[in-house]
CSV table of N, CA, C and O in Angstrom, one decimal:
chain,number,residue,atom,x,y,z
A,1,UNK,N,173.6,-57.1,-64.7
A,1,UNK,CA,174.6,-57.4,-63.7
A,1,UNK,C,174.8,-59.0,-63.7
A,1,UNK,O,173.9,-59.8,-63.9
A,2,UNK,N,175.7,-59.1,-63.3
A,2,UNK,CA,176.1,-60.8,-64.0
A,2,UNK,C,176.3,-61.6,-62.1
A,2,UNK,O,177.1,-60.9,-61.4
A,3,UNK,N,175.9,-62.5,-61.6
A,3,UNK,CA,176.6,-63.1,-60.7
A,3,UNK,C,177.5,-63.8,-60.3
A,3,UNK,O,177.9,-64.3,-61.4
A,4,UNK,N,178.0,-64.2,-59.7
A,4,UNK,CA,179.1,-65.1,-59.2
A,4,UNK,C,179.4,-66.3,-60.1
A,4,UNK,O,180.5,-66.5,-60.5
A,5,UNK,N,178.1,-67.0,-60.3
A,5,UNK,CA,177.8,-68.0,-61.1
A,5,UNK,C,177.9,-67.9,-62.8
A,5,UNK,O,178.2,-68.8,-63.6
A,6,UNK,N,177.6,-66.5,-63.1
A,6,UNK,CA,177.8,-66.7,-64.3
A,6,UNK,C,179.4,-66.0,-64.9
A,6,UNK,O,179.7,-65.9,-66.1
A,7,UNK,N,180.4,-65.5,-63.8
A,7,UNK,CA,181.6,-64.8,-63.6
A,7,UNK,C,182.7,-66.5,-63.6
A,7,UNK,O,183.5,-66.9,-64.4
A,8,UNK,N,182.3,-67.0,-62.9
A,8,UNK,CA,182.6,-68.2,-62.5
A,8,UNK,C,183.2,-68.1,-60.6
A,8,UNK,O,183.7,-69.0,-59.9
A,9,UNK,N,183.0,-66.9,-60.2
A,9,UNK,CA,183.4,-66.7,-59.1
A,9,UNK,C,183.1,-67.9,-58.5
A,9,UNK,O,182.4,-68.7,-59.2
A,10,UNK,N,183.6,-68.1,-56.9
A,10,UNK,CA,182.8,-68.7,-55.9
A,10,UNK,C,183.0,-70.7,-56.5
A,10,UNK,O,182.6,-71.8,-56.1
A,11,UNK,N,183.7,-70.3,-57.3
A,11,UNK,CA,184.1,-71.9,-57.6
A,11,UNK,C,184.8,-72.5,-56.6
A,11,UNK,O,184.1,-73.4,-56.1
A,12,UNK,N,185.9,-72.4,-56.2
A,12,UNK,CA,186.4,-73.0,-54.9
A,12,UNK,C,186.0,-72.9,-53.8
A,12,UNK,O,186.7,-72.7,-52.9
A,13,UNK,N,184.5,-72.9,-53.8
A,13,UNK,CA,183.9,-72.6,-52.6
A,13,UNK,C,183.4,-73.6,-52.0
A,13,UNK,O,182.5,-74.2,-52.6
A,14,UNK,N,183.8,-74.0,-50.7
A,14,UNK,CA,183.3,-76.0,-50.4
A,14,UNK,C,181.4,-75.3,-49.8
A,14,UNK,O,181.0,-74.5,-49.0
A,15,UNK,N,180.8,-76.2,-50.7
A,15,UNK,CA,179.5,-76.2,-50.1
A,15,UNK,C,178.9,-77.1,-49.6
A,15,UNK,O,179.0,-78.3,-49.8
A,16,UNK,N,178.1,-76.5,-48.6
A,16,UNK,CA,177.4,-77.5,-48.3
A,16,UNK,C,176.5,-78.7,-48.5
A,16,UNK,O,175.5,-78.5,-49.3
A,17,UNK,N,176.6,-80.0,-47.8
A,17,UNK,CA,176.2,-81.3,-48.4
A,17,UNK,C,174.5,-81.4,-48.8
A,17,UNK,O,173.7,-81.8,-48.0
A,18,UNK,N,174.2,-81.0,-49.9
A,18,UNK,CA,172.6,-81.2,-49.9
A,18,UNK,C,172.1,-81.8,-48.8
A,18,UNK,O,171.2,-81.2,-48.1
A,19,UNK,N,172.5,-83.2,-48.6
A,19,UNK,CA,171.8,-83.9,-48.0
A,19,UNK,C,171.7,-82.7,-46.4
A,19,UNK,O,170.6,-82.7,-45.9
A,20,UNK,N,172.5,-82.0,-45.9
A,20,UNK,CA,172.5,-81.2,-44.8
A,20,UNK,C,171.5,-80.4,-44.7
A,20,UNK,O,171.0,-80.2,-43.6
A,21,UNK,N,170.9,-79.6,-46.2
A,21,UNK,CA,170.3,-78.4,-46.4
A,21,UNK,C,168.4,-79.0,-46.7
A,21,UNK,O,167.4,-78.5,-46.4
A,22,UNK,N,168.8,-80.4,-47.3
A,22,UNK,CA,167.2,-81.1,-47.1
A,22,UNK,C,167.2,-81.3,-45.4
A,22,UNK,O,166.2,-81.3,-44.7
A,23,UNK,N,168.2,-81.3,-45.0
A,23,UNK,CA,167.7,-82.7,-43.6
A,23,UNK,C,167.2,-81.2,-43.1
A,23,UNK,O,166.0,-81.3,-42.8
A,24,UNK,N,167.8,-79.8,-42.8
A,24,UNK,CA,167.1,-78.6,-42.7
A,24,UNK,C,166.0,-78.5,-42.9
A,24,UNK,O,165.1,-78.5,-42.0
A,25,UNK,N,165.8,-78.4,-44.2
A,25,UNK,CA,164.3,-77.8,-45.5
A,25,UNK,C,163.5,-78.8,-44.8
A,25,UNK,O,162.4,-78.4,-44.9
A,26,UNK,N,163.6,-80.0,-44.0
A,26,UNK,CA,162.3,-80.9,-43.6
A,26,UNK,C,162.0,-81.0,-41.9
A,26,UNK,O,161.4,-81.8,-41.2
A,27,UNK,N,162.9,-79.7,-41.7
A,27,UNK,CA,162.1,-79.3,-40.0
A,27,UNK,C,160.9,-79.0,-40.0
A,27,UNK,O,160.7,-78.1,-40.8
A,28,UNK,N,159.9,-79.4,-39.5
A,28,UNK,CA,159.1,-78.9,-39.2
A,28,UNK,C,158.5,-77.1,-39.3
A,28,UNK,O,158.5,-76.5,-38.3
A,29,UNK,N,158.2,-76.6,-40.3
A,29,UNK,CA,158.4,-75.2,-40.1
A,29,UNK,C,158.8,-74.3,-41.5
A,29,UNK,O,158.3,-73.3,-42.1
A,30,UNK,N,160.3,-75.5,-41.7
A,30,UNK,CA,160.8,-74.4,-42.5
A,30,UNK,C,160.2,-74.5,-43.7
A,30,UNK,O,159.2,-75.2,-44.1
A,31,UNK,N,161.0,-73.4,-44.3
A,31,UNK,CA,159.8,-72.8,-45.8
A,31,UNK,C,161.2,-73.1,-46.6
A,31,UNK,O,161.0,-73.6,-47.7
A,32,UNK,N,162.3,-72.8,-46.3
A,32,UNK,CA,163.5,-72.5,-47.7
A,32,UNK,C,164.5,-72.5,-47.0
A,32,UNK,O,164.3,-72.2,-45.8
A,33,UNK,N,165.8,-72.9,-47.5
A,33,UNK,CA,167.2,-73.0,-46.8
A,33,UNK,C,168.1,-72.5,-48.0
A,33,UNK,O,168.2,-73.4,-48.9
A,34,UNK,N,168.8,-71.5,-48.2
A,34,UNK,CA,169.9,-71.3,-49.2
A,34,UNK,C,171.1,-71.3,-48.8
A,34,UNK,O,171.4,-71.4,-47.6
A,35,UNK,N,171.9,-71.3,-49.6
A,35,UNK,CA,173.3,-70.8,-49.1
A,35,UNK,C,174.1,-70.1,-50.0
A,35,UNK,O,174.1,-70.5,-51.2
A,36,UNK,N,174.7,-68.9,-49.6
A,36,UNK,CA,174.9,-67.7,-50.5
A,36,UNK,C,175.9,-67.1,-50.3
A,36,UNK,O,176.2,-67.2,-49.0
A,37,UNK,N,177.0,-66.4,-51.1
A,37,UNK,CA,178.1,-65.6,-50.9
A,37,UNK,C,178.2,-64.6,-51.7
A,37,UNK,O,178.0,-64.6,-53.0
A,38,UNK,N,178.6,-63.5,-50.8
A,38,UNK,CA,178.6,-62.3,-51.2
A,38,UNK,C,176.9,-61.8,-51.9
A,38,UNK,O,176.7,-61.0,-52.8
A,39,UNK,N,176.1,-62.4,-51.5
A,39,UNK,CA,174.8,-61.9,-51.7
A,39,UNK,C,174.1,-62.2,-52.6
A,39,UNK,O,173.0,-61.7,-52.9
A,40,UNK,N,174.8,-63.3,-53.4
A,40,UNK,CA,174.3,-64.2,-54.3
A,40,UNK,C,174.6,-65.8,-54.0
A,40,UNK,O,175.5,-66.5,-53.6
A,41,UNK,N,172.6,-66.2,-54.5
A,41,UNK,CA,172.8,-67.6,-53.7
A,41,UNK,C,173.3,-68.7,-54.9
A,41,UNK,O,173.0,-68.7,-56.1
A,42,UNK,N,174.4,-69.7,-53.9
A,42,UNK,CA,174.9,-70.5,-54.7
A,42,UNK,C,174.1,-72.1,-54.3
A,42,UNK,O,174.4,-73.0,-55.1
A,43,UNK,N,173.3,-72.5,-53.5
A,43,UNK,CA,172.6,-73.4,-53.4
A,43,UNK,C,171.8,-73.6,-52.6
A,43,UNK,O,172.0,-73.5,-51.4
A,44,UNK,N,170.5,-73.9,-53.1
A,44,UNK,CA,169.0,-73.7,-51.9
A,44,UNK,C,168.0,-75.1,-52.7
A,44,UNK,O,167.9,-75.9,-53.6
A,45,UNK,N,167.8,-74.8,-51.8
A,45,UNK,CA,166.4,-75.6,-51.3
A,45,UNK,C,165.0,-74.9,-50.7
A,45,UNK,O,165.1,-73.9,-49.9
A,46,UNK,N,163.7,-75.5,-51.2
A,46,UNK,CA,162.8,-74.6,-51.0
A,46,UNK,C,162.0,-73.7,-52.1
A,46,UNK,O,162.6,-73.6,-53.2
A,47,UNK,N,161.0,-73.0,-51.9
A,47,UNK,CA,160.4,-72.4,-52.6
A,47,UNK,C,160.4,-71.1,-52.2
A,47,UNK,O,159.7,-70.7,-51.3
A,48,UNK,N,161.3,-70.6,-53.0
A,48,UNK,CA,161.8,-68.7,-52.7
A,48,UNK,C,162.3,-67.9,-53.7
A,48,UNK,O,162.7,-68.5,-54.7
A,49,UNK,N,162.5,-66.6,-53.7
A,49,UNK,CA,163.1,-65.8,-54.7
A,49,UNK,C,164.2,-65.6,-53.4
A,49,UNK,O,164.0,-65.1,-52.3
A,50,UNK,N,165.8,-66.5,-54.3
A,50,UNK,CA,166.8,-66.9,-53.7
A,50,UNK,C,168.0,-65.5,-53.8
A,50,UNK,O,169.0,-65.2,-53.1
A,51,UNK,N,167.3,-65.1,-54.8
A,51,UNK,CA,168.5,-63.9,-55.3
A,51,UNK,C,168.1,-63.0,-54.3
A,51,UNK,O,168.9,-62.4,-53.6
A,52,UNK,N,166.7,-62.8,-54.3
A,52,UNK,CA,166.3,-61.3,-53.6
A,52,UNK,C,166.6,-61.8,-51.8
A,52,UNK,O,167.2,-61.0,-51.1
A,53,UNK,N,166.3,-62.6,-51.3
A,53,UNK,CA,166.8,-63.0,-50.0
A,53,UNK,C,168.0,-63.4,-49.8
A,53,UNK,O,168.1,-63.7,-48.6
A,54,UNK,N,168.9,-63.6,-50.6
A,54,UNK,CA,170.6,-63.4,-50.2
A,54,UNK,C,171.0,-62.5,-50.2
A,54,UNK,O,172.0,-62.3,-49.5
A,55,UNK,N,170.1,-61.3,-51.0
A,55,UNK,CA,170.5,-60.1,-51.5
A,55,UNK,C,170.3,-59.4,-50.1
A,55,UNK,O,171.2,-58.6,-50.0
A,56,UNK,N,169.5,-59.4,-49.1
A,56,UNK,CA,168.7,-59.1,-48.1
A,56,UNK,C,169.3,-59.7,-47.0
A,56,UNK,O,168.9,-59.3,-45.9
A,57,UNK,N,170.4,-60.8,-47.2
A,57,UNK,CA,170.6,-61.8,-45.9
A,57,UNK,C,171.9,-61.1,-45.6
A,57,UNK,O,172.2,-60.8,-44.4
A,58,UNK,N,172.7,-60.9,-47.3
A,58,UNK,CA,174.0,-60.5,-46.7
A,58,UNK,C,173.5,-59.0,-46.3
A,58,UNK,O,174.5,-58.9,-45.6
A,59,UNK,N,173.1,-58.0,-46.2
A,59,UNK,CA,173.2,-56.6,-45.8
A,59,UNK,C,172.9,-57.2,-44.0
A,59,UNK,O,173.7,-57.0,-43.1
A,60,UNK,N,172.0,-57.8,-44.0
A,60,UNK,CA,171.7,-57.8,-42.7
A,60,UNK,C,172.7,-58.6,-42.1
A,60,UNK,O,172.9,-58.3,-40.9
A,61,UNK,N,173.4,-59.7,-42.6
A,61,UNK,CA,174.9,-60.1,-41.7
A,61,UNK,C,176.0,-59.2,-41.5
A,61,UNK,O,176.8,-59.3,-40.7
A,62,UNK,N,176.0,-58.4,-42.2
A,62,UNK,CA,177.5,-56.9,-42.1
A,62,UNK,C,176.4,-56.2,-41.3
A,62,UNK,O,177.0,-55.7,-40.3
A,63,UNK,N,175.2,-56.1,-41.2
A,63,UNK,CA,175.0,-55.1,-40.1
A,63,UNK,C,175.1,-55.9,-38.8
A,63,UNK,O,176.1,-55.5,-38.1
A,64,UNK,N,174.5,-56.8,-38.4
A,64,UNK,CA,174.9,-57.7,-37.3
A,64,UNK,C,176.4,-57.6,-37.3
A,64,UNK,O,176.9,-57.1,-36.3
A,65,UNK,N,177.3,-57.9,-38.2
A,65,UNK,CA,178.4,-57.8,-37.6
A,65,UNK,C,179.1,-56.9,-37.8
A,65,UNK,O,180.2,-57.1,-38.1
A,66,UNK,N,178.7,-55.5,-37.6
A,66,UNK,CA,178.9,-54.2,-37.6
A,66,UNK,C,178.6,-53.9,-35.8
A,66,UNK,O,179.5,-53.7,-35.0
A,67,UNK,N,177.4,-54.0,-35.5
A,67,UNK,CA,176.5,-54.1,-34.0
A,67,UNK,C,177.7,-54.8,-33.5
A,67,UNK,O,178.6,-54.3,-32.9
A,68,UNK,N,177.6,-56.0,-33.9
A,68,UNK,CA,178.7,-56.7,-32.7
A,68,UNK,C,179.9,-56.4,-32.4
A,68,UNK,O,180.4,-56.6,-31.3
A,69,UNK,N,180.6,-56.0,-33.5
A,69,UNK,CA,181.7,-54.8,-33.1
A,69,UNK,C,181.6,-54.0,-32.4
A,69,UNK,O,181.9,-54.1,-31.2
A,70,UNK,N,180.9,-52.9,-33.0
A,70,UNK,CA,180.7,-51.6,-32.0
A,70,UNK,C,180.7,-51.8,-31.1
A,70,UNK,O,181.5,-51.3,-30.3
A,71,UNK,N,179.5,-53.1,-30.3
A,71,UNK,CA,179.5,-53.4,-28.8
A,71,UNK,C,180.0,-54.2,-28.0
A,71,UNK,O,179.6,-54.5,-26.9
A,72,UNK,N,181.6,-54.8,-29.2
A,72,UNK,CA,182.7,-55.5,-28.5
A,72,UNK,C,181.9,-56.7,-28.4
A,72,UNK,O,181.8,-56.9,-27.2
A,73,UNK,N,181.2,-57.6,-29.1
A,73,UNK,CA,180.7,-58.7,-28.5
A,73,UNK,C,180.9,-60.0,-29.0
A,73,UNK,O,180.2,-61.0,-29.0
A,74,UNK,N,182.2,-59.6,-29.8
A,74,UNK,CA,182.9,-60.7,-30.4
A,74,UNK,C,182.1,-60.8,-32.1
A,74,UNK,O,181.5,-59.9,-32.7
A,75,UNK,N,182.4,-62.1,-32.5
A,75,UNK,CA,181.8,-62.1,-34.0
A,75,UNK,C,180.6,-63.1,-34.1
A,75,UNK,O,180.3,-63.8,-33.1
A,76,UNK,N,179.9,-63.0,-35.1
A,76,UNK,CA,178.4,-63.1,-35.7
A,76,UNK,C,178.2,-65.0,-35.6
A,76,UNK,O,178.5,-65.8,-36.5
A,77,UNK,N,177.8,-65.4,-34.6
A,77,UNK,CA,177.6,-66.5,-35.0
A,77,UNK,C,176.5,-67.2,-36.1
A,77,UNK,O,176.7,-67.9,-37.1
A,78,UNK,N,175.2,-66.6,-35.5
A,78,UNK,CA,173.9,-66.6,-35.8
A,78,UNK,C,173.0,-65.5,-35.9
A,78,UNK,O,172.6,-64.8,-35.0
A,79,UNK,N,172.9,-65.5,-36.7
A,79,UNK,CA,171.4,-63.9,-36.5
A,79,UNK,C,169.8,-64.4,-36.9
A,79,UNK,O,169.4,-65.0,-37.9
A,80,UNK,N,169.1,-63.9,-35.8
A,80,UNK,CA,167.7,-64.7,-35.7
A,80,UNK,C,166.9,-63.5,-36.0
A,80,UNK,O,166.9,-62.6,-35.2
A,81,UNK,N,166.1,-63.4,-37.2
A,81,UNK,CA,165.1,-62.2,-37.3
A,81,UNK,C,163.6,-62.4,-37.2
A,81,UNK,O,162.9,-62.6,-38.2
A,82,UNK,N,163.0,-62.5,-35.8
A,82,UNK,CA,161.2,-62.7,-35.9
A,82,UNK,C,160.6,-61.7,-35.7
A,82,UNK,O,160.9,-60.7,-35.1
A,83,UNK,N,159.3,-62.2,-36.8
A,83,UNK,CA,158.0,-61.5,-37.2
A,83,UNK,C,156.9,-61.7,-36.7
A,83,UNK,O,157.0,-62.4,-35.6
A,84,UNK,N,156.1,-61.4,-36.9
A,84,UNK,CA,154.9,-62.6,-36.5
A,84,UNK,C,154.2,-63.2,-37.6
A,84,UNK,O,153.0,-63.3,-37.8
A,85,UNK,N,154.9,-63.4,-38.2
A,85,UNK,CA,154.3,-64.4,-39.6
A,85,UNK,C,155.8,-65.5,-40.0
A,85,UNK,O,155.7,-66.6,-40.5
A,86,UNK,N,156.9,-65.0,-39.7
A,86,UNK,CA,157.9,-66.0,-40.5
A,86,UNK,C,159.6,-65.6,-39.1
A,86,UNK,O,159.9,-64.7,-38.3
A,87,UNK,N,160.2,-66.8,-39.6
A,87,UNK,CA,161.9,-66.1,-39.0
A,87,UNK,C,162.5,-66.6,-39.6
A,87,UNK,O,162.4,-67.8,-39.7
A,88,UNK,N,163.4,-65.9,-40.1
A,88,UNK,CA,164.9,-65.6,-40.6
A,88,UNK,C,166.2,-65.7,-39.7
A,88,UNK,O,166.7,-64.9,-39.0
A,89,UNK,N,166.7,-67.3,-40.0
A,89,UNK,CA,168.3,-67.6,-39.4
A,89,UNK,C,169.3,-67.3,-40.6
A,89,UNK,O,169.2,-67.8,-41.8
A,90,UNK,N,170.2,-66.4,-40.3
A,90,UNK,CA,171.6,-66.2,-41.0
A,90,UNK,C,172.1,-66.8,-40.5
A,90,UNK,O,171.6,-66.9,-39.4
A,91,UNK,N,173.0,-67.3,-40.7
A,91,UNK,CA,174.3,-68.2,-40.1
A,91,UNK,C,175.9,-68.1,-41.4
A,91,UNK,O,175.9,-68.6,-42.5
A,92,UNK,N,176.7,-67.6,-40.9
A,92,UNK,CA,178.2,-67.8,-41.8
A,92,UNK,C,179.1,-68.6,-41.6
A,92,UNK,O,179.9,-68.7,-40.7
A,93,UNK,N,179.1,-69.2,-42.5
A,93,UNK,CA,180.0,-70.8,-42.6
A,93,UNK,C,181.1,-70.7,-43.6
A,93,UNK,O,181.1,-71.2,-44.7
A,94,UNK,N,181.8,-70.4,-43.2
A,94,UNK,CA,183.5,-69.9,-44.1
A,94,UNK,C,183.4,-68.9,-44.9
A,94,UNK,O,183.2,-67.8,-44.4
A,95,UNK,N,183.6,-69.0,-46.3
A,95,UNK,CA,182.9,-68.2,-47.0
A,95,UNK,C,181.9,-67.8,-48.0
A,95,UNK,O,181.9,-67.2,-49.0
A,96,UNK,N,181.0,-68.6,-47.2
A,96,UNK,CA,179.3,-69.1,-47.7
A,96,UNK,C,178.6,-68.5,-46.2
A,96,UNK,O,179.1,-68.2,-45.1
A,97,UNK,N,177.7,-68.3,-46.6
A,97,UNK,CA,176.4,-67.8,-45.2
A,97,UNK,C,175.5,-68.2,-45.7
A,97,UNK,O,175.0,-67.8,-46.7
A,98,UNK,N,174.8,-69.4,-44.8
A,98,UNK,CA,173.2,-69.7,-44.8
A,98,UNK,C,172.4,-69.4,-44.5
A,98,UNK,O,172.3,-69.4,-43.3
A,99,UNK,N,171.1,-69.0,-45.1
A,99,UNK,CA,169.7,-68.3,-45.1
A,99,UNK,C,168.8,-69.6,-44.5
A,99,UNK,O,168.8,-70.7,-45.0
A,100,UNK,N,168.2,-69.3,-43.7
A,100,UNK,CA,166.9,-70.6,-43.3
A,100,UNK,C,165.3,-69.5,-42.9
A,100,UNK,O,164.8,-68.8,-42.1
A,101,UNK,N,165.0,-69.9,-44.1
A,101,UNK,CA,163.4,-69.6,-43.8
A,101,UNK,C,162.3,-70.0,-43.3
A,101,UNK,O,161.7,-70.9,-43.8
A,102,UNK,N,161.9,-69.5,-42.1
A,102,UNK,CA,161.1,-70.7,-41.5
A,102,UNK,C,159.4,-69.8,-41.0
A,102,UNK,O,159.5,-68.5,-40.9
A,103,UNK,N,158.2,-70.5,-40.8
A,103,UNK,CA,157.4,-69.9,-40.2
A,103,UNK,C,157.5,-69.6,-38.6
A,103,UNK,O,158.3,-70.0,-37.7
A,104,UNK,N,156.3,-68.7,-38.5
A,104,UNK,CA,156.4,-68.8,-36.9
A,104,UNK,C,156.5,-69.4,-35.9
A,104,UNK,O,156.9,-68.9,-34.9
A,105,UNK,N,156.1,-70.6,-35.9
A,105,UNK,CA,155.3,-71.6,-35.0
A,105,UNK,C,156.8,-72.4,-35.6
A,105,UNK,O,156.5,-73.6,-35.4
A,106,UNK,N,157.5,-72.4,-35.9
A,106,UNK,CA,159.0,-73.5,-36.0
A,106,UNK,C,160.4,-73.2,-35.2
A,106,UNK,O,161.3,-72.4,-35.1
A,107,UNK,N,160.1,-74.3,-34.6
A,107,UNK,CA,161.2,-74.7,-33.1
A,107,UNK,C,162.6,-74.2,-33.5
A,107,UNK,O,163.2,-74.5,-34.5
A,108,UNK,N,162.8,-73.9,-33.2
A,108,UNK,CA,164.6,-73.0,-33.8
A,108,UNK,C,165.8,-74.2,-33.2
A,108,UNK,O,166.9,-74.5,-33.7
A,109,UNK,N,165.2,-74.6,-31.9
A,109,UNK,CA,166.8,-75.5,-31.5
A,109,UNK,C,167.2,-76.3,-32.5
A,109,UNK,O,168.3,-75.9,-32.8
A,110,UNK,N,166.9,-77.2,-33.2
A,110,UNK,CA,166.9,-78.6,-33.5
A,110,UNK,C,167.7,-77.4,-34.8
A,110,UNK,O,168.8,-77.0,-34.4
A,111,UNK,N,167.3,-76.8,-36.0
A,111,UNK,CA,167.6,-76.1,-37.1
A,111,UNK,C,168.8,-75.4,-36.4
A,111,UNK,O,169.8,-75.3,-37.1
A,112,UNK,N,168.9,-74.8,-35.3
A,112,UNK,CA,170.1,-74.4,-35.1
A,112,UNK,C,171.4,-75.0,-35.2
A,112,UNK,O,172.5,-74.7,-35.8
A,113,UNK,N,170.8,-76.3,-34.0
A,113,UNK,CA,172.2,-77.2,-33.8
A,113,UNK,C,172.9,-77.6,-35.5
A,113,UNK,O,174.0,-77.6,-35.8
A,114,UNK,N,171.6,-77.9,-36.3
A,114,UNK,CA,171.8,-78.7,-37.7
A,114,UNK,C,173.0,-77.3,-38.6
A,114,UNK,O,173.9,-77.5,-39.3
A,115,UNK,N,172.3,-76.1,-38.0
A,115,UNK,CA,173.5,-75.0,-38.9
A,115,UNK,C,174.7,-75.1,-38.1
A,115,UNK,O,175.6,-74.7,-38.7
A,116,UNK,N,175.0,-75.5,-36.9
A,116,UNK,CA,176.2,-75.6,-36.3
A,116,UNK,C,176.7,-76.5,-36.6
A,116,UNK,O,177.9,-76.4,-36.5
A,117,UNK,N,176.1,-77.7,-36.9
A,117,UNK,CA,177.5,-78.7,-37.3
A,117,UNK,C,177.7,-78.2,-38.8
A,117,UNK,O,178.8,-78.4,-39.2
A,118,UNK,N,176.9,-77.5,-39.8
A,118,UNK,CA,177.3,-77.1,-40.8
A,118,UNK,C,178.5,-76.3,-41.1
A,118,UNK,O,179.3,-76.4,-42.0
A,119,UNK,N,178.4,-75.5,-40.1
A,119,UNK,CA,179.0,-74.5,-39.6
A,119,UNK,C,181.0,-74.9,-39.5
A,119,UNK,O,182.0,-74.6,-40.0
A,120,UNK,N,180.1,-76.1,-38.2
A,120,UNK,CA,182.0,-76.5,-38.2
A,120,UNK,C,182.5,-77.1,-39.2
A,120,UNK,O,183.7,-76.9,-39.5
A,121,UNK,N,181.8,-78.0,-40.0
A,121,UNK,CA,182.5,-78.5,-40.9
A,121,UNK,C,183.2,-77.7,-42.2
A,121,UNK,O,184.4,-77.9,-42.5
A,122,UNK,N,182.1,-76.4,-42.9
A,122,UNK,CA,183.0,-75.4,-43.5
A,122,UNK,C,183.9,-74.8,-43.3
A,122,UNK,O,184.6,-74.3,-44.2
A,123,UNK,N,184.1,-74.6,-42.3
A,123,UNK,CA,185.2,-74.1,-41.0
A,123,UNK,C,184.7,-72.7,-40.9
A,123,UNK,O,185.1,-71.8,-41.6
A,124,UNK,N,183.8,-72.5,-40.0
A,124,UNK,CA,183.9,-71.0,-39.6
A,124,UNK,C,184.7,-70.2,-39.4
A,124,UNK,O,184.8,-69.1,-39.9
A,125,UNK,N,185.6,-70.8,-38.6
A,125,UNK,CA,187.0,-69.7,-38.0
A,125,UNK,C,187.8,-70.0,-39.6
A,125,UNK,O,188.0,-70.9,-40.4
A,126,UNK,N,188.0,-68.4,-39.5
A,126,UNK,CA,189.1,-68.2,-41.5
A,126,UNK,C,187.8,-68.0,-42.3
A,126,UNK,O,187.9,-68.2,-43.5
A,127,UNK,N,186.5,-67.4,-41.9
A,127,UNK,CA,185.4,-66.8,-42.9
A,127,UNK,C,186.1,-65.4,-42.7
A,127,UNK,O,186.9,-64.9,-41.9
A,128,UNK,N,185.1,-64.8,-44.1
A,128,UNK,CA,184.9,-63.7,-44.2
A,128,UNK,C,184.7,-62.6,-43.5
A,128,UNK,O,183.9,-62.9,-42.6
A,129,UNK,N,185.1,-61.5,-43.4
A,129,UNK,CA,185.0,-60.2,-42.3
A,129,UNK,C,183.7,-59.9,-43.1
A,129,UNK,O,183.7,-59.3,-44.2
A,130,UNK,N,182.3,-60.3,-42.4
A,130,UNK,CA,181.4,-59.2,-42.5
A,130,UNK,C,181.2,-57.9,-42.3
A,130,UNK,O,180.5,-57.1,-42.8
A,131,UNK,N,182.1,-57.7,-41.4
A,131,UNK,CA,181.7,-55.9,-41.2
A,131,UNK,C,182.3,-54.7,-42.1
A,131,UNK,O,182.1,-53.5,-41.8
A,132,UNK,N,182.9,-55.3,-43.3
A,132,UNK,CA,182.8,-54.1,-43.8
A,132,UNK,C,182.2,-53.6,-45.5
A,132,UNK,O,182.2,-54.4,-46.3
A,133,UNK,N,181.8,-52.7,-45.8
A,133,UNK,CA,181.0,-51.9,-46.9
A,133,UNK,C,179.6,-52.3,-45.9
A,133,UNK,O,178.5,-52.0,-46.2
């Protein structure tokens, strides 16, 4: 199966500024930062198997924003998944969604705020409808 990257899909896709995704990757914490569409990652940072956790990021953003439908609670800004060993921020930024891998013991405000200015500048509002397939 061929991806995005080798289709040439996902070419006009404005991505985000490296320097945004290092100044991420060097919170305190984190482990890996990608950024991926349609479930294949088009730019990371970090030490990860990037295919298999886009592959994993996007199911879990259409179900979040499946939940948040059903329960009327508007659309997906962020989705936060903790373990007790690691957590997982999704975030969707037009038509890109960023993966942030971080350990336990890592402060989420500061990496949050940093995905929301990312956020605004892709333009969130005019992304992708996660909720459906």
């Amino acid at each position: 199966m061929k991806s995005p990257r080798d289709e040439g899909a996902g070419r006009g896709l404005r991505l985000p500024d490296e320097a945004q995704l290092l100044k991420i990757r060097n919170q305190p914490g984190v482990i890996a930062v990608s950024a991926f569409f349609e479930g294949f990652p088009v730019q990371s940072v970090g030490e990860e198997d990037f295919e298999h956790v886009a592959a994993l990021a996007e199911d879990f953003l259409r179900a979040g924003a499946k939940v948040a439908s059903e329960l009327g609670i508007g659309s997906v800004d962020q989705l936060i998944l903790e373990t007790g060993q690691n957590k997982c921020i999704i975030a969707p930024c037009g038509d890109l969604s960023l993966c942030v891998l971080t350990r336990s013991d890592a402060q989420l405000g500061l990496i949050r705020v940093l995905l929301r200015g990312i956020q605004k500048e892709l333009g969130v509002s005019g992304g992708r409808d996660h909720s459906s397939s």
